[in-house]
Amino acid sequence: QVRLVESGGGLVQAGGSLRLSCAASGRTFSRDVMGWFRQAPGKEREFVASITWSRGMTSHADSVKGRFTISRDNAKSTVYLQMNSLKPEDTAVYYCVAKISSLNLYTDPRKYDYWGQGTQVTVSS
């Protein structure tokens, strides 16, 4: 059973930085895709970024391009989301996701097989 555990959320002032981590376990991750989604109160879940485990190909939402960077450490089975120049509109619960046996960088949350429990990110103005 795949397990995803997020950490690194918290409260930060606008313009600040946070790094989220997602520790993955339960299988040998190779031909899989990992990603991050977020959900703000009263809004739908929104794609943030995704990465292929094997080659490290990435995709970022337009709203975070140039500010957020997704990466992975194969040895640690961990995916990261470095978030810089944070804005109040980045406030949300951030979820780590996994799509098994795929190399497609999906932006549709329904395509992902596993979800973490989420970590809260709050950006104050």
PDB file of C-alpha atoms in Angstrom:
ATOM      1  CA  GLN A   1       0.000   0.000   0.000  1.00  0.00           C
ATOM      2  CA  VAL A   2       1.395   3.368  -1.031  1.00  0.00           C
ATOM      3  CA  ARG A   3       1.672   5.903   1.752  1.00  0.00           C
ATOM      4  CA  LEU A   4       2.363   9.612   1.295  1.00  0.00           C
ATOM      5  CA  VAL A   5       3.248  11.786   4.277  1.00  0.00           C
ATOM      6  CA  GLU A   6       3.568  15.548   3.850  1.00  0.00           C
ATOM      7  CA  SER A   7       5.449  17.922   6.105  1.00  0.00           C
ATOM      8  CA  GLY A   8       6.807  21.455   6.078  1.00  0.00           C
ATOM      9  CA  GLY A   9       3.641  23.519   6.081  1.00  0.00           C
ATOM     10  CA  GLY A  10       3.118  26.471   8.370  1.00  0.00           C
ATOM     11  CA  LEU A  11       2.531  30.196   8.687  1.00  0.00           C
ATOM     12  CA  VAL A  12       4.717  32.590   6.725  1.00  0.00           C
ATOM     13  CA  GLN A  13       4.572  36.242   5.760  1.00  0.00           C
ATOM     14  CA  ALA A  14       4.016  37.321   2.183  1.00  0.00           C
ATOM     15  CA  GLY A  15       7.262  37.215   0.256  1.00  0.00           C
ATOM     16  CA  GLY A  16       8.618  34.404   2.394  1.00  0.00           C
ATOM     17  CA  SER A  17       9.527  30.818   1.556  1.00  0.00           C
ATOM     18  CA  LEU A  18       8.580  27.321   2.640  1.00  0.00           C
ATOM     19  CA  ARG A  19       9.668  23.873   1.509  1.00  0.00           C
ATOM     20  CA  LEU A  20       7.155  21.061   1.598  1.00  0.00           C
ATOM     21  CA  SER A  21       8.285  17.443   1.721  1.00  0.00           C
ATOM     22  CA  CYS A  22       6.420  14.278   0.809  1.00  0.00           C
ATOM     23  CA  ALA A  23       7.847  10.989   2.035  1.00  0.00           C
ATOM     24  CA  ALA A  24       6.597   8.127  -0.122  1.00  0.00           C
ATOM     25  CA  SER A  25       6.600   4.458   0.853  1.00  0.00           C
ATOM     26  CA  GLY A  26       4.957   1.186  -0.024  1.00  0.00           C
ATOM     27  CA  ARG A  27       6.519   0.419  -3.403  1.00  0.00           C
ATOM     28  CA  THR A  28       9.599   0.998  -5.523  1.00  0.00           C
ATOM     29  CA  PHE A  29       8.864   4.233  -7.313  1.00  0.00           C
ATOM     30  CA  SER A  30      10.202   4.206 -10.849  1.00  0.00           C
ATOM     31  CA  ARG A  31       7.712   4.646 -13.684  1.00  0.00           C
ATOM     32  CA  ASP A  32       5.418   6.835 -11.592  1.00  0.00           C
ATOM     33  CA  VAL A  33       4.394  10.459 -11.371  1.00  0.00           C
ATOM     34  CA  MET A  34       4.304  12.474  -8.163  1.00  0.00           C
ATOM     35  CA  GLY A  35       2.676  15.832  -7.689  1.00  0.00           C
ATOM     36  CA  TRP A  36       1.206  18.527  -5.529  1.00  0.00           C
ATOM     37  CA  PHE A  37      -2.334  19.898  -5.464  1.00  0.00           C
ATOM     38  CA  ARG A  38      -3.814  22.513  -3.186  1.00  0.00           C
ATOM     39  CA  GLN A  39      -7.257  23.418  -1.962  1.00  0.00           C
ATOM     40  CA  ALA A  40      -8.299  26.717  -0.443  1.00  0.00           C
ATOM     41  CA  PRO A  41     -11.531  27.075   1.572  1.00  0.00           C
ATOM     42  CA  GLY A  42     -14.550  27.137  -0.700  1.00  0.00           C
ATOM     43  CA  LYS A  43     -12.509  26.338  -3.809  1.00  0.00           C
ATOM     44  CA  GLU A  44     -11.840  23.239  -5.879  1.00  0.00           C
ATOM     45  CA  ARG A  45      -8.587  21.353  -5.721  1.00  0.00           C
ATOM     46  CA  GLU A  46      -6.006  23.014  -7.935  1.00  0.00           C
ATOM     47  CA  PHE A  47      -3.003  21.508  -9.686  1.00  0.00           C
ATOM     48  CA  VAL A  48       0.299  22.955  -8.507  1.00  0.00           C
ATOM     49  CA  ALA A  49       3.124  20.836  -9.936  1.00  0.00           C
ATOM     50  CA  SER A  50       4.096  17.313 -10.960  1.00  0.00           C
ATOM     51  CA  ILE A  51       7.261  15.342 -11.680  1.00  0.00           C
ATOM     52  CA  THR A  52       8.165  11.989 -13.222  1.00  0.00           C
ATOM     53  CA  TRP A  53      10.078   9.841 -10.823  1.00  0.00           C
ATOM     54  CA  SER A  54      12.430   8.389 -13.417  1.00  0.00           C
ATOM     55  CA  ARG A  55      13.664  11.330 -15.480  1.00  0.00           C
ATOM     56  CA  GLY A  56      12.560  14.221 -13.304  1.00  0.00           C
ATOM     57  CA  MET A  57      10.450  15.875 -16.005  1.00  0.00           C
ATOM     58  CA  THR A  58       8.283  18.572 -14.447  1.00  0.00           C
ATOM     59  CA  SER A  59       5.151  20.619 -14.969  1.00  0.00           C
ATOM     60  CA  HIS A  60       4.090  23.682 -12.989  1.00  0.00           C
ATOM     61  CA  ALA A  61       0.819  25.581 -12.932  1.00  0.00           C
ATOM     62  CA  ASP A  62       0.987  29.045 -14.487  1.00  0.00           C
ATOM     63  CA  SER A  63       0.028  30.581 -11.146  1.00  0.00           C
ATOM     64  CA  VAL A  64       3.230  29.280  -9.504  1.00  0.00           C
ATOM     65  CA  LYS A  65       5.743  29.290 -12.372  1.00  0.00           C
ATOM     66  CA  GLY A  66       8.907  31.109 -11.430  1.00  0.00           C
ATOM     67  CA  ARG A  67       8.050  30.903  -7.710  1.00  0.00           C
ATOM     68  CA  PHE A  68       7.556  27.200  -6.935  1.00  0.00           C
ATOM     69  CA  THR A  69       9.814  24.310  -7.900  1.00  0.00           C
ATOM     70  CA  ILE A  70       9.076  20.606  -7.613  1.00  0.00           C
ATOM     71  CA  SER A  71      11.948  18.154  -7.211  1.00  0.00           C
ATOM     72  CA  ARG A  72      12.613  14.626  -5.988  1.00  0.00           C
ATOM     73  CA  ASP A  73      15.282  12.660  -4.180  1.00  0.00           C
ATOM     74  CA  ASN A  74      15.174   9.088  -5.439  1.00  0.00           C
ATOM     75  CA  ALA A  75      17.400   7.750  -2.673  1.00  0.00           C
ATOM     76  CA  LYS A  76      15.070   9.139  -0.018  1.00  0.00           C
ATOM     77  CA  SER A  77      11.820   8.455  -1.917  1.00  0.00           C
ATOM     78  CA  THR A  78      10.882  12.034  -1.173  1.00  0.00           C
ATOM     79  CA  VAL A  79       9.335  14.754  -3.306  1.00  0.00           C
ATOM     80  CA  TYR A  80       9.765  18.425  -2.479  1.00  0.00           C
ATOM     81  CA  LEU A  81       7.948  21.632  -3.294  1.00  0.00           C
ATOM     82  CA  GLN A  82      10.104  24.712  -2.817  1.00  0.00           C
ATOM     83  CA  MET A  83       7.838  27.728  -2.534  1.00  0.00           C
ATOM     84  CA  ASN A  84       9.345  31.205  -2.817  1.00  0.00           C
ATOM     85  CA  SER A  85       7.801  34.679  -3.019  1.00  0.00           C
ATOM     86  CA  LEU A  86       4.675  33.387  -1.332  1.00  0.00           C
ATOM     87  CA  LYS A  87       1.450  35.344  -1.675  1.00  0.00           C
ATOM     88  CA  PRO A  88      -1.695  35.360   0.476  1.00  0.00           C
ATOM     89  CA  GLU A  89      -3.525  33.633  -2.393  1.00  0.00           C
ATOM     90  CA  ASP A  90      -1.189  30.657  -1.971  1.00  0.00           C
ATOM     91  CA  THR A  91      -2.918  29.910   1.330  1.00  0.00           C
ATOM     92  CA  ALA A  92      -4.368  26.398   1.124  1.00  0.00           C
ATOM     93  CA  VAL A  93      -4.031  22.812   2.213  1.00  0.00           C
ATOM     94  CA  TYR A  94      -1.338  21.231   0.064  1.00  0.00           C
ATOM     95  CA  TYR A  95      -1.639  17.574  -0.890  1.00  0.00           C
ATOM     96  CA  CYS A  96       1.004  15.203  -2.194  1.00  0.00           C
ATOM     97  CA  VAL A  97      -0.257  12.790  -4.863  1.00  0.00           C
ATOM     98  CA  ALA A  98       0.983   9.750  -6.758  1.00  0.00           C
ATOM     99  CA  LYS A  99       0.013   8.286 -10.114  1.00  0.00           C
ATOM    100  CA  ILE A 100       1.251   4.722 -10.449  1.00  0.00           C
ATOM    101  CA  SER A 101       2.747   3.325 -13.661  1.00  0.00           C
ATOM    102  CA  SER A 102       2.445   6.456 -15.738  1.00  0.00           C
ATOM    103  CA  LEU A 103       4.717   9.043 -17.294  1.00  0.00           C
ATOM    104  CA  ASN A 104       1.967  11.588 -17.957  1.00  0.00           C
ATOM    105  CA  LEU A 105       2.122  14.822 -15.989  1.00  0.00           C
ATOM    106  CA  TYR A 106      -1.610  14.985 -15.353  1.00  0.00           C
ATOM    107  CA  THR A 107      -3.223  18.154 -14.028  1.00  0.00           C
ATOM    108  CA  ASP A 108      -6.589  16.469 -13.373  1.00  0.00           C
ATOM    109  CA  PRO A 109      -6.811  15.386  -9.718  1.00  0.00           C
ATOM    110  CA  ARG A 110      -9.011  12.430 -10.700  1.00  0.00           C
ATOM    111  CA  LYS A 111      -6.066  10.834 -12.492  1.00  0.00           C
ATOM    112  CA  TYR A 112      -4.053  10.346  -9.320  1.00  0.00           C
ATOM    113  CA  ASP A 113      -4.227   7.104  -7.367  1.00  0.00           C
ATOM    114  CA  TYR A 114      -2.941   8.103  -3.940  1.00  0.00           C
ATOM    115  CA  TRP A 115      -3.207  11.209  -1.784  1.00  0.00           C
ATOM    116  CA  GLY A 116      -1.489  12.316   1.383  1.00  0.00           C
ATOM    117  CA  GLN A 117      -3.347  13.764   4.349  1.00  0.00           C
ATOM    118  CA  GLY A 118      -2.414  17.345   3.457  1.00  0.00           C
ATOM    119  CA  THR A 119      -0.422  20.092   5.125  1.00  0.00           C
ATOM    120  CA  GLN A 120      -1.666  23.622   5.787  1.00  0.00           C
ATOM    121  CA  VAL A 121       0.156  26.594   4.294  1.00  0.00           C
ATOM    122  CA  THR A 122      -0.942  30.020   5.465  1.00  0.00           C
ATOM    123  CA  VAL A 123       0.525  33.209   3.994  1.00  0.00           C
ATOM    124  CA  SER A 124      -0.202  36.403   5.871  1.00  0.00           C
ATOM    125  CA  SER A 125      -0.246  39.807   4.198  1.00  0.00           C
TER     126      SER A 125
END
